[in-house]
CSV table of C-alpha atoms and ligand atoms in Angstrom, one decimal:
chain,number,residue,atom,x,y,z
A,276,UNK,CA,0.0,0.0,0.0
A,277,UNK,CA,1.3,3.7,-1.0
A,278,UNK,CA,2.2,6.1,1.4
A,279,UNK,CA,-0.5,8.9,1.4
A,280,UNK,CA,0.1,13.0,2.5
A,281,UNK,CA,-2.4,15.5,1.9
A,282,UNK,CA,-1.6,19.0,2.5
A,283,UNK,CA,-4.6,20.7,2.8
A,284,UNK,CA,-7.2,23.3,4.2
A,285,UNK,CA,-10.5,23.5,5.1
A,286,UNK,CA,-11.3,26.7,3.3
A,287,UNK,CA,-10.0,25.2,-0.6
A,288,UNK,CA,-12.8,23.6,-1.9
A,289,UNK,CA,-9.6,22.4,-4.7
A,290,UNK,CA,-8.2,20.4,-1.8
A,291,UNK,CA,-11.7,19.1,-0.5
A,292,UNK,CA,-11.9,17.3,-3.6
A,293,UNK,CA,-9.0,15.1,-3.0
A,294,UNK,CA,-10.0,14.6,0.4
A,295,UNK,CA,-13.3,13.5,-0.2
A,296,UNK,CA,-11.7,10.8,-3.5
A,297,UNK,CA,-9.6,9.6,-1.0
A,298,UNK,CA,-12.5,9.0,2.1
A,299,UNK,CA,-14.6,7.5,-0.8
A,300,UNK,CA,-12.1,5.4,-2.0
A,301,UNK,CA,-11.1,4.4,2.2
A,302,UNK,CA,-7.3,4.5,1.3
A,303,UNK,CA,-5.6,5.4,4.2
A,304,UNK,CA,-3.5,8.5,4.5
A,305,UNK,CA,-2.4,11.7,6.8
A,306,UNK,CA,-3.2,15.0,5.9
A,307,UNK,CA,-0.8,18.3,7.1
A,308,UNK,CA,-3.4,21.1,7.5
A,309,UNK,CA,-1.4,24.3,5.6
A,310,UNK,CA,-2.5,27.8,6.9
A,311,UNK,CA,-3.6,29.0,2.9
A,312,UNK,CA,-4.0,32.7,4.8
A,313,UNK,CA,-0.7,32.9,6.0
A,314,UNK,CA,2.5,34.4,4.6
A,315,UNK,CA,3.7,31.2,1.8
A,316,UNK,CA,7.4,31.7,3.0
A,317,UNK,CA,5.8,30.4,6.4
A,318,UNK,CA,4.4,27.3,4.9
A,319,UNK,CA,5.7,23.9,6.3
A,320,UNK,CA,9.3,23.0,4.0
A,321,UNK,CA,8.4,19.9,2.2
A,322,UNK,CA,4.8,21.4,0.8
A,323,UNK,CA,6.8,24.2,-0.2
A,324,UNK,CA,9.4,22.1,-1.7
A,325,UNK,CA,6.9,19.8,-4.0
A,326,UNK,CA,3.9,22.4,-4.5
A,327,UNK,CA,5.3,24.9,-7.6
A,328,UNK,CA,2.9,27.6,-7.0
A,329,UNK,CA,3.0,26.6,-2.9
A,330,UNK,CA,-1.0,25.4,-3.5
A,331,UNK,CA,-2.6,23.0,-2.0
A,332,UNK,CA,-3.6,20.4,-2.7
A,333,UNK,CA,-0.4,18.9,-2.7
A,334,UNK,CA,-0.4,14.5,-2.7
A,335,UNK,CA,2.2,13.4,-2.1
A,336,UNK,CA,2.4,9.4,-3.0
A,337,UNK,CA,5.0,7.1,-2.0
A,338,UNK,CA,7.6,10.3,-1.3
A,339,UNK,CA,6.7,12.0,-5.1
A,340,UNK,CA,4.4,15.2,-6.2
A,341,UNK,CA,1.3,15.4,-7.1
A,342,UNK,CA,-0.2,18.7,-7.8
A,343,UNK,CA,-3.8,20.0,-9.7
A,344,UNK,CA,-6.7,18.8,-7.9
A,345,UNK,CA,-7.9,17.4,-11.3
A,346,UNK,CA,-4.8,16.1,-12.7
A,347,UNK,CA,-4.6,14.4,-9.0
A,348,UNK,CA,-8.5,12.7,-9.1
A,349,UNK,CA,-7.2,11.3,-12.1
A,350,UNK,CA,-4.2,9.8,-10.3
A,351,UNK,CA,-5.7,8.4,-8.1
A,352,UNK,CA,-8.6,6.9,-10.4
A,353,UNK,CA,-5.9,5.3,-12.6
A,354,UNK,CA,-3.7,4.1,-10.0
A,355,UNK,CA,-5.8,2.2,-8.0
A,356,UNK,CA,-9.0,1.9,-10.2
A,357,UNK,CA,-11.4,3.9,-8.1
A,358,UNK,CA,-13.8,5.8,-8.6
A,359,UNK,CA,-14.1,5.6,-12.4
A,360,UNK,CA,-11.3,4.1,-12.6
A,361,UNK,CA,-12.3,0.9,-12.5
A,362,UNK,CA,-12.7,1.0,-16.6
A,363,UNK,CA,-12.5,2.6,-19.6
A,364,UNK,CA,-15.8,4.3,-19.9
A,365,UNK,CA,-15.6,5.3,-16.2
A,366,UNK,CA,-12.3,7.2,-17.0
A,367,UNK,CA,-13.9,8.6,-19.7
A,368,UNK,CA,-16.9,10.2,-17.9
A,369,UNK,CA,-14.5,11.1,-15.0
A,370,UNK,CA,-12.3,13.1,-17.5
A,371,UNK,CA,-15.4,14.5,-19.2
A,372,UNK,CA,-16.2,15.9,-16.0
A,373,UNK,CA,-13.5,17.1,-14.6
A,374,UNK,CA,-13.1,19.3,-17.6
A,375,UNK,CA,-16.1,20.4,-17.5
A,376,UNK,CA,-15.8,21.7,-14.2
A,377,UNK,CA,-12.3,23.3,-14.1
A,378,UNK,CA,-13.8,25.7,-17.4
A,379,UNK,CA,-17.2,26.3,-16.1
A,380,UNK,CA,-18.5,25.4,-12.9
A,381,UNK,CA,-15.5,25.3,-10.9
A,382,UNK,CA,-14.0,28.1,-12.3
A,383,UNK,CA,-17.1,30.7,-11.4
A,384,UNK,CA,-18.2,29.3,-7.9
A,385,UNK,CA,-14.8,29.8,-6.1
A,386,UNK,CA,-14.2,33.5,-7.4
A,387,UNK,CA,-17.9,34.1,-6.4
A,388,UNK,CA,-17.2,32.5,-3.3
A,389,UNK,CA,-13.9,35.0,-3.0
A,390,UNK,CA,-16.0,38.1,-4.3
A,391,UNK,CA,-18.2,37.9,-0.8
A,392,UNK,CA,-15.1,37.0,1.0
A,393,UNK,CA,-13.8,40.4,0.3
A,394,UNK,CA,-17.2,42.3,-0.4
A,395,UNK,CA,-16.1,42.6,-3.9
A,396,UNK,CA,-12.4,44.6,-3.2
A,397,UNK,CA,-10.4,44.1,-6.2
A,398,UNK,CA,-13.2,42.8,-8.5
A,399,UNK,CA,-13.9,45.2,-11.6
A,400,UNK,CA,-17.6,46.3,-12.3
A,401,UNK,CA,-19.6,43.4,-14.1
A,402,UNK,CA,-17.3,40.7,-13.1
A,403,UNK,CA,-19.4,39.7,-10.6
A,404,UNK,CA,-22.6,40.0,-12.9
A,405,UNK,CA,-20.3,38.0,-15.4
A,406,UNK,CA,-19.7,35.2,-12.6
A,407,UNK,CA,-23.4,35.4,-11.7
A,408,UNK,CA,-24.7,34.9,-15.5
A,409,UNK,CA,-21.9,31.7,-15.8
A,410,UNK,CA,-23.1,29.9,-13.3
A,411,UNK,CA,-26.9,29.8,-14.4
A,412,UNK,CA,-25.8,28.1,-17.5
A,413,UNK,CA,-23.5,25.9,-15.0
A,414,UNK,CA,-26.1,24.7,-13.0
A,415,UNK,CA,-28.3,24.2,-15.8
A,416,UNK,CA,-25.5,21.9,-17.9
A,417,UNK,CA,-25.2,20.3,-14.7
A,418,UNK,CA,-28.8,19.0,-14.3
A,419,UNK,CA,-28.0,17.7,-18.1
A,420,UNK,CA,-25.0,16.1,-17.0
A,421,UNK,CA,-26.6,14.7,-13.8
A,422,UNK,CA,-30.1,13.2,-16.1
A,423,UNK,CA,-31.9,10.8,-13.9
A,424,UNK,CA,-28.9,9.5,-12.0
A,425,UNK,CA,-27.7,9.8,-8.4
A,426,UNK,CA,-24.4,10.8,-9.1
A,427,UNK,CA,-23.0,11.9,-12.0
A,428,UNK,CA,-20.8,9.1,-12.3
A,429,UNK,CA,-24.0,7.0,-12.4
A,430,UNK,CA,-25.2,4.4,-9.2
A,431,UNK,CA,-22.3,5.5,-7.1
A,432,UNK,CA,-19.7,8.7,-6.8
A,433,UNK,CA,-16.1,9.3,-8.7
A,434,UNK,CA,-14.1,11.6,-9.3
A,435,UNK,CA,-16.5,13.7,-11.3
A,436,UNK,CA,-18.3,14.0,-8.4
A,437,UNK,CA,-15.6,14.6,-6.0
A,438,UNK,CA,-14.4,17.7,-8.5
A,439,UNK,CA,-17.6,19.3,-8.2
A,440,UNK,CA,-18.4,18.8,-5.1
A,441,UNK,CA,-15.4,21.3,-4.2
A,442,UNK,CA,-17.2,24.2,-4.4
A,443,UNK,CA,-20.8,23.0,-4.9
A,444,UNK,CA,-20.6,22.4,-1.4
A,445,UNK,CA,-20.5,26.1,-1.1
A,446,UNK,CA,-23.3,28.2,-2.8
A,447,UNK,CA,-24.6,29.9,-0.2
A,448,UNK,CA,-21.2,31.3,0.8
A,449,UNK,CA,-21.2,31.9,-3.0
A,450,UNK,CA,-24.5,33.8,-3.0
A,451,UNK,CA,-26.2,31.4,-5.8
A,452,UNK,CA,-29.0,29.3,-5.1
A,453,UNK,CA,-29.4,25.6,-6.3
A,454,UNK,CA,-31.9,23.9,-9.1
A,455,UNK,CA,-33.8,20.8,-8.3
A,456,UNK,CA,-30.6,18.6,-9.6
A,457,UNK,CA,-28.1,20.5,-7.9
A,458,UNK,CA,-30.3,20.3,-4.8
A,459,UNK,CA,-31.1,16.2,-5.1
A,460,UNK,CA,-27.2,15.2,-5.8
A,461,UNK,CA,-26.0,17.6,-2.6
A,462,UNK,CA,-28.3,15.6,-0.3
A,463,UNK,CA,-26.9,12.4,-1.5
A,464,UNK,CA,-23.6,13.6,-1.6
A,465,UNK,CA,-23.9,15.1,2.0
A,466,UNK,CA,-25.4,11.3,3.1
A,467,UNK,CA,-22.7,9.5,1.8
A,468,UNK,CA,-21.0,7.8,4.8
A,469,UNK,CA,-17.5,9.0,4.1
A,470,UNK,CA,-18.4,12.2,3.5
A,471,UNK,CA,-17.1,15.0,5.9
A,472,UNK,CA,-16.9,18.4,6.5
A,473,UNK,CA,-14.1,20.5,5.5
A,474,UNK,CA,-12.7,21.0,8.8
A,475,UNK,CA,-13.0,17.5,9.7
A,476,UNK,CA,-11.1,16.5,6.4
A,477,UNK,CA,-8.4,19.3,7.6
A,478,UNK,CA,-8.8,19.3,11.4
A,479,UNK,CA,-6.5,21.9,13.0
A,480,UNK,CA,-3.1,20.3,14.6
B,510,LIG,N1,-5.9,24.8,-10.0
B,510,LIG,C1,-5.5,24.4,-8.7
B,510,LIG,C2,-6.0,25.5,-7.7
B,510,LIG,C3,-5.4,25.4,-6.4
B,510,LIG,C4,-5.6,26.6,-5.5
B,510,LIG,O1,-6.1,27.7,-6.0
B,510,LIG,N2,-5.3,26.5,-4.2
B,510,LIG,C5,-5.6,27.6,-3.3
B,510,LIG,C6,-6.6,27.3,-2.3
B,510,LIG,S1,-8.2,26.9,-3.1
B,510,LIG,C7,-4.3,28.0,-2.5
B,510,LIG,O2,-3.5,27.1,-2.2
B,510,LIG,N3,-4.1,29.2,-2.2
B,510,LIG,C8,-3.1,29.7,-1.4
B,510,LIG,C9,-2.1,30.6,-2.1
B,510,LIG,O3,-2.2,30.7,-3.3
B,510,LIG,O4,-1.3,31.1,-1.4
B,510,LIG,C10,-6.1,23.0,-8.3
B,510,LIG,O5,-7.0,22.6,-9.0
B,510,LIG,O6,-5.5,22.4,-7.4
């Protein structure tokens, strides 16, 4: 069995998503909570060492770097044939996904997220508006991507679901409301028995 770090916070929905793969997938591992508010220069060596852009989430596997929530749900998938990964068209779906949501949904939720954060300091007029009118076409692809299943992977989770999940966990700190299928999948995703909240994925030392 690999040997699993996560360097992680509860406040990146980038490094929930790994988190959550990982609780899904029950492979054991130890996560090193990094303060993502503090100065970087005061971030723990080794994450500063492996993570280019001193980001988390940082996995490290078996001593090497693994960077890019995405490009790490995929990893992880393919490594161990999980969620998805367990064949060809479940990779596909997962990669569908996951590029889907770094464009669209993932790209808009966070900086709205951000934009209240700060009560809009540093955003330029109609960016926010801009967001705003993104995500209504998000959530509407997303019911199309969802159909009549559970998850978007279909019966059970993956990685597509972990991705989004991120920062759909989020849209009332975003300030956007759900549709019916954004509403329906957050339930199950909140019932799911490995699923925790972000402080719990990232408990303070
Ligand atoms: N594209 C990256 C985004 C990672 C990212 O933006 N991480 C943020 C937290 S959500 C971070 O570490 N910010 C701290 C900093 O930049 O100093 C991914 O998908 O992993």
């Amino acid at each position: 069995m690999s040997t699993l770090v996560l360097y992680g916070h509860p406040d990146s929905g980038h490094a929930c998503k790994v988190a959550l793969a990982l609780a899904l997938a029950g492979l054991p591992h130890r996560t090193v909570r990094v303060d993502i508010w503090a100065p970087r220069e005061t971030r723990p060596a080794e994450f500063l060492a492996n993570s280019p852009f001193a980001e988390v989430p940082l996995l490290m596997i078996d001593g090497a770097p693994h960077v890019q929530s995405g490009a790490i749900l995929l990893e992880l998938a393919t490594r161990y044939g999980i969620l998805g990964g367990e064949n060809a068209d479940g990779l596909r779906r997962g990669r569908e996904i996951l590029m889907w949501e770094a464009n669209r949904i993932g790209m808009c939720l966070p900086q709205l997220k951000e934009e209240r954060r700060v009560k809009g300091q540093g955003f330029p007029p109609g960016a926010t508006d801009w967001l705003r009118m993104r995500y209504e076409t998000d959530k509407a692809r997303f019911a199309l991507l969802l159909g009549d299943a559970p998850f978007l992977h279909g019966a059970a989770p993956g990685i597509g679901d972990c991705a989004v999940w991120g920062y759909a966990q989020w849209l009332d700190e975003a300030g956007v409301s759900p549709n019916a299928a954004l509403t329906g999948w957050i339930a199950r995703m909140r019932a799911l028995p490995a699923m925790r909240s972000p402080e719990a994925f990232f408990p303070a030392p």
